[in-house]
Coordinates of C-alpha atoms and ligand atoms in Angstrom, one line a residue:
M1 CA 110.6 113.1 97.4
N2 CA 110.2 110.0 95.2
I3 CA 107.5 110.2 92.5
I4 CA 106.9 106.7 91.4
N5 CA 104.5 105.4 88.7
D6 CA 105.5 101.8 88.6
I7 CA 104.5 99.0 91.0
T8 CA 107.8 97.1 91.1
A9 CA 109.8 100.3 91.7
L10 CA 107.4 101.3 94.4
R11 CA 107.7 98.0 96.2
N12 CA 111.5 98.1 95.9
S13 CA 111.7 101.6 97.4
L14 CA 109.4 100.6 100.3
K15 CA 111.2 97.3 101.1
S16 CA 113.0 98.4 104.2
E17 CA 110.4 100.9 105.4
Q18 CA 108.3 100.2 108.5
P19 CA 105.8 101.4 109.4
I20 CA 104.3 102.7 106.2
A21 CA 101.5 105.2 106.5
F22 CA 99.3 105.6 103.4
V23 CA 97.0 108.4 102.3
P24 CA 95.0 107.6 99.2
T25 CA 93.9 110.6 97.1
M26 CA 92.6 111.5 93.7
G27 CA 94.9 114.5 93.7
N28 CA 93.8 118.2 93.5
L29 CA 95.0 118.5 97.0
H30 CA 93.6 121.0 99.4
A31 CA 93.9 121.7 103.1
G32 CA 91.7 118.7 104.0
H33 CA 94.1 116.3 102.3
L34 CA 97.1 118.1 103.8
A35 CA 95.6 117.6 107.3
L36 CA 95.3 113.9 106.6
I37 CA 98.9 113.8 105.4
K38 CA 100.2 115.7 108.5
Q39 CA 98.3 113.2 110.6
A40 CA 100.0 110.3 108.8
K41 CA 103.4 112.0 109.3
Q42 CA 102.8 112.0 113.0
L43 CA 102.3 108.2 112.9
S44 CA 105.3 107.4 110.6
D45 CA 108.3 108.9 108.9
C46 CA 107.4 106.9 105.8
V47 CA 104.3 108.4 104.3
V48 CA 103.1 107.3 100.9
V49 CA 100.4 109.4 99.1
S50 CA 98.7 108.0 96.1
I51 CA 97.3 110.2 93.3
F52 CA 94.9 108.4 91.0
V53 CA 91.6 109.5 89.6
N54 CA 89.8 106.2 89.8
R55 CA 87.3 105.8 87.0
L56 CA 85.7 102.7 88.7
Q57 CA 84.0 105.0 91.2
F58 CA 82.4 107.4 88.7
L59 CA 79.1 106.7 87.0
P60 CA 79.1 107.2 83.2
H61 CA 77.3 110.6 83.6
E62 CA 79.5 111.8 86.4
D63 CA 82.5 114.2 86.4
F64 CA 85.4 111.8 85.7
V65 CA 86.6 113.7 82.7
R66 CA 86.3 117.2 84.2
Y67 CA 87.5 116.1 87.7
P68 CA 90.3 118.6 88.5
R69 CA 93.8 117.2 87.8
T70 CA 96.6 119.4 89.2
F71 CA 99.5 117.0 89.5
D72 CA 102.4 119.5 89.5
N73 CA 100.9 121.6 92.2
D74 CA 100.0 118.5 94.2
C75 CA 103.6 117.4 94.0
R76 CA 104.8 120.9 95.1
L77 CA 102.5 120.7 98.2
L78 CA 103.6 117.2 99.0
S79 CA 107.3 118.0 98.8
E80 CA 106.7 121.0 101.1
L81 CA 105.3 118.5 103.6
N82 CA 108.4 116.3 103.2
V83 CA 106.3 113.3 102.0
K84 CA 108.6 110.5 101.2
T85 CA 106.8 108.9 98.3
V86 CA 104.1 109.8 95.8
F87 CA 102.6 106.9 94.0
A88 CA 101.0 108.2 90.8
P89 CA 100.3 105.3 88.5
N90 CA 98.5 105.7 85.2
E91 CA 95.5 103.6 84.2
K92 CA 97.7 101.2 82.2
I93 CA 99.6 100.4 85.4
L94 CA 96.6 99.8 87.6
F95 CA 94.3 98.4 84.9
P96 CA 96.7 96.6 82.4
T97 CA 93.6 94.6 81.5
P98 CA 90.0 95.6 82.3
Q99 CA 89.3 95.4 86.0
E100 CA 86.8 92.5 85.9
F101 CA 87.3 91.4 89.5
L102 CA 85.2 93.7 91.6
L103 CA 84.3 93.4 95.2
A104 CA 80.8 92.5 96.3
L105 CA 79.8 94.9 99.0
P106 CA 77.4 94.6 102.0
P107 CA 74.0 96.3 101.9
V108 CA 75.2 99.4 103.6
A109 CA 77.0 100.3 100.4
D110 CA 73.6 100.6 98.6
T111 CA 72.3 103.2 101.1
L112 CA 72.9 107.0 101.3
E113 CA 75.7 107.7 98.7
G114 CA 75.3 104.2 97.3
A115 CA 71.6 104.8 96.6
F116 CA 72.3 107.8 94.5
R117 CA 75.6 106.6 93.0
P118 CA 75.1 102.9 92.4
G119 CA 78.5 101.1 92.2
F120 CA 80.4 104.0 93.7
F121 CA 81.5 102.1 96.8
R122 CA 82.3 99.0 94.7
G123 CA 84.7 101.2 92.7
V124 CA 86.2 102.8 95.8
A125 CA 86.6 99.5 97.7
T126 CA 88.2 97.8 94.7
I127 CA 90.8 100.5 94.1
V128 CA 91.5 100.8 97.8
L129 CA 92.1 97.1 98.1
K130 CA 94.4 97.2 95.1
L131 CA 96.3 100.1 96.5
F132 CA 96.6 98.3 99.9
N133 CA 97.9 95.2 98.1
I134 CA 100.4 97.2 96.1
I135 CA 101.7 99.5 98.9
Q136 CA 101.1 97.1 101.9
P137 CA 100.8 99.9 104.4
N138 CA 100.7 99.4 108.1
L139 CA 98.1 102.2 108.5
A140 CA 96.0 104.3 106.2
V141 CA 94.3 107.6 106.9
F142 CA 90.8 108.3 105.5
G143 CA 88.9 111.6 106.1
K144 CA 85.6 111.7 108.0
K145 CA 84.3 114.0 105.3
D146 CA 83.6 110.8 103.3
Y147 CA 82.0 109.2 106.3
Q148 CA 80.4 106.3 104.6
Q149 CA 83.5 105.6 102.6
L150 CA 85.5 105.4 105.9
H151 CA 82.9 103.1 107.3
I152 CA 83.0 100.8 104.3
V153 CA 86.8 100.7 104.2
R154 CA 86.9 99.8 107.9
E155 CA 84.4 97.0 107.3
M156 CA 86.4 95.7 104.3
V157 CA 89.5 95.6 106.4
R158 CA 87.8 93.9 109.3
Q159 CA 85.9 91.3 107.2
L160 CA 88.8 90.6 104.8
N161 CA 91.4 90.5 107.7
L162 CA 93.6 93.0 106.0
P163 CA 96.7 93.8 108.0
V164 CA 96.2 97.6 108.0
E165 CA 95.0 100.0 110.6
I166 CA 92.5 102.5 109.4
V167 CA 92.9 106.0 111.0
A168 CA 90.1 108.6 110.7
G169 CA 91.0 112.2 110.0
E170 CA 88.7 115.1 111.0
T171 CA 86.9 117.1 108.3
V172 CA 88.6 120.5 107.6
R173 CA 86.2 123.3 107.0
A174 CA 86.3 126.8 105.5
A175 CA 85.7 129.7 107.9
D176 CA 81.9 129.6 107.1
G177 CA 81.8 125.9 107.9
L178 CA 81.8 124.5 104.3
A179 CA 83.7 121.2 104.3
L180 CA 86.7 121.4 102.0
S181 CA 86.3 119.3 98.8
S182 CA 87.8 119.3 95.4
R183 CA 84.3 119.8 94.0
N184 CA 83.8 123.1 95.8
Q185 CA 85.7 124.7 92.9
Y186 CA 82.8 124.0 90.6
L187 CA 80.8 126.5 92.6
N188 CA 80.3 130.1 91.3
E189 CA 80.5 133.0 93.8
V190 CA 76.8 133.0 94.6
Q191 CA 76.7 129.2 95.1
R192 CA 79.9 129.3 97.2
A193 CA 78.2 131.8 99.5
E194 CA 75.1 129.5 99.7
A195 CA 77.1 126.3 100.1
C196 CA 77.8 126.6 103.9
N197 CA 74.1 126.2 104.5
L198 CA 74.4 122.4 104.1
Y199 CA 76.7 122.4 107.1
Q200 CA 74.5 125.0 108.9
T201 CA 71.5 122.7 108.4
L202 CA 73.3 119.7 109.9
L203 CA 74.4 121.9 112.7
Q204 CA 70.8 122.9 113.4
I205 CA 69.6 119.3 113.5
K206 CA 72.5 118.5 115.9
Q207 CA 71.4 121.3 118.2
E208 CA 67.8 120.1 118.1
I209 CA 68.8 116.6 119.0
I210 CA 71.1 117.8 121.8
S211 CA 68.1 119.8 123.1
G212 CA 66.2 116.6 123.3
C213 CA 64.3 116.3 120.0
K214 CA 63.8 112.6 119.2
D215 CA 61.6 113.0 116.2
F216 CA 64.3 112.3 113.6
L217 CA 61.9 111.9 110.7
T218 CA 60.5 115.5 111.2
L219 CA 64.0 116.9 111.7
Q220 CA 65.1 115.3 108.4
K221 CA 61.9 116.5 106.6
N222 CA 62.2 120.1 107.9
A223 CA 65.9 120.3 107.1
T224 CA 65.2 119.0 103.6
N225 CA 62.4 121.5 103.1
N226 CA 64.6 124.4 104.3
L227 CA 67.3 123.5 101.8
V228 CA 64.8 123.1 99.0
Q229 CA 63.4 126.5 99.7
R230 CA 66.9 127.9 99.5
G231 CA 67.3 126.4 96.0
W232 CA 69.0 123.1 96.7
K233 CA 68.0 119.7 95.3
V234 CA 68.4 117.4 98.3
D235 CA 69.4 113.7 97.8
Y236 CA 69.3 113.0 101.5
I237 CA 69.5 114.5 105.0
S238 CA 69.5 111.5 107.3
I239 CA 70.3 110.6 110.9
H240 CA 72.1 107.3 111.4
K241 CA 73.9 105.2 114.0
R242 CA 77.6 105.8 113.8
S243 CA 78.6 102.2 114.4
S244 CA 76.5 100.6 111.7
L245 CA 75.3 103.5 109.6
L246 CA 71.8 102.1 110.0
P247 CA 69.0 104.6 110.3
A248 CA 68.8 105.9 113.9
H249 CA 65.9 105.3 116.3
A250 CA 64.8 107.6 119.0
D251 CA 66.7 105.8 121.8
D252 CA 70.0 105.4 119.9
V253 CA 73.1 107.3 121.0
D254 CA 76.3 108.0 119.0
L255 CA 74.6 109.4 116.0
V256 CA 75.8 110.9 112.7
I257 CA 73.8 113.2 110.5
L258 CA 74.7 112.8 106.8
G259 CA 73.6 115.0 104.0
A260 CA 74.0 115.2 100.2
A261 CA 72.5 118.0 98.1
W262 CA 73.0 119.8 94.8
L263 CA 73.5 123.4 94.1
D264 CA 72.7 123.5 90.4
K265 CA 75.2 120.9 88.9
T266 CA 77.5 120.6 91.9
R267 CA 76.8 117.9 94.4
L268 CA 78.1 118.4 98.0
I269 CA 78.2 116.0 100.9
D270 CA 78.8 116.6 104.5
N271 CA 78.2 115.0 107.9
L272 CA 78.2 115.8 111.6
E273 CA 78.7 113.4 114.5
I274 CA 76.7 113.8 117.6
Ligands
LIG1 O1 88.4 109.7 98.9 C1 88.9 109.6 97.8 O2 89.6 110.6 97.3 C2 88.8 108.4 96.9 O3 87.5 107.8 97.1 C3 89.9 107.4 97.2 C4 89.9 106.8 98.6 C5 91.3 108.0 96.9 C6 89.7 106.1 96.3 O4 89.8 106.5 94.9

């Protein structure tokens, strides 16, 4: 497995590789990432995984500094999966000068996650575009766990005519339903036991919609109240159209329920398609 930090060395090593399948990560790999990488491996022999904790997508008060960095273990897992190349640049390589060119994003980036983490998707889209330009992959795999991120990356690729196919990977869950995330490790034992209730709440809304309930506002309100009573601080529980991520109306089909909520200082997100 090649572990490469430098852009020229990376481009040289990928010169005769086609197709290139790319999985961007911020490291601290767990079974969710590994599933995306296995999916990429089914699509190409040449899989490039990037590991870079991107400060552009963290607000000043967020967890950029304490975000778990486990590079050696990540490389061990990647080499067990026979990944061809790990691109692990440092900040000087990706930002030799301050990153002053930033993408302007469509209004959807200011909703849901974007409403609570202003600038987050601008940071994500900017780094993803840089990584696409550096690696020039034929396809890239993004997890549905970050549903809005996947939507925005797809839109970016479509509207900027980027020659890369975006492939969606299913969310990997723990046995109790909690979506795997690097941030789960911030949870203590009691919080970890409670954490699956975000998923259970989305599941309950899904079941009510499947049984014919069309009163989305009441479903969202009741779900929020239930979580608040259990000790959560809820940012949003919201039902949207999958294709546009606009709020859903009663006669819409192809829906997704998205949620974000805090257990003490840990923020969890999840979603469920209907
Ligand atoms: O999903 C993530 O881990 C990050 O947002 C990404 C896509 C690697 C960009 O930093």
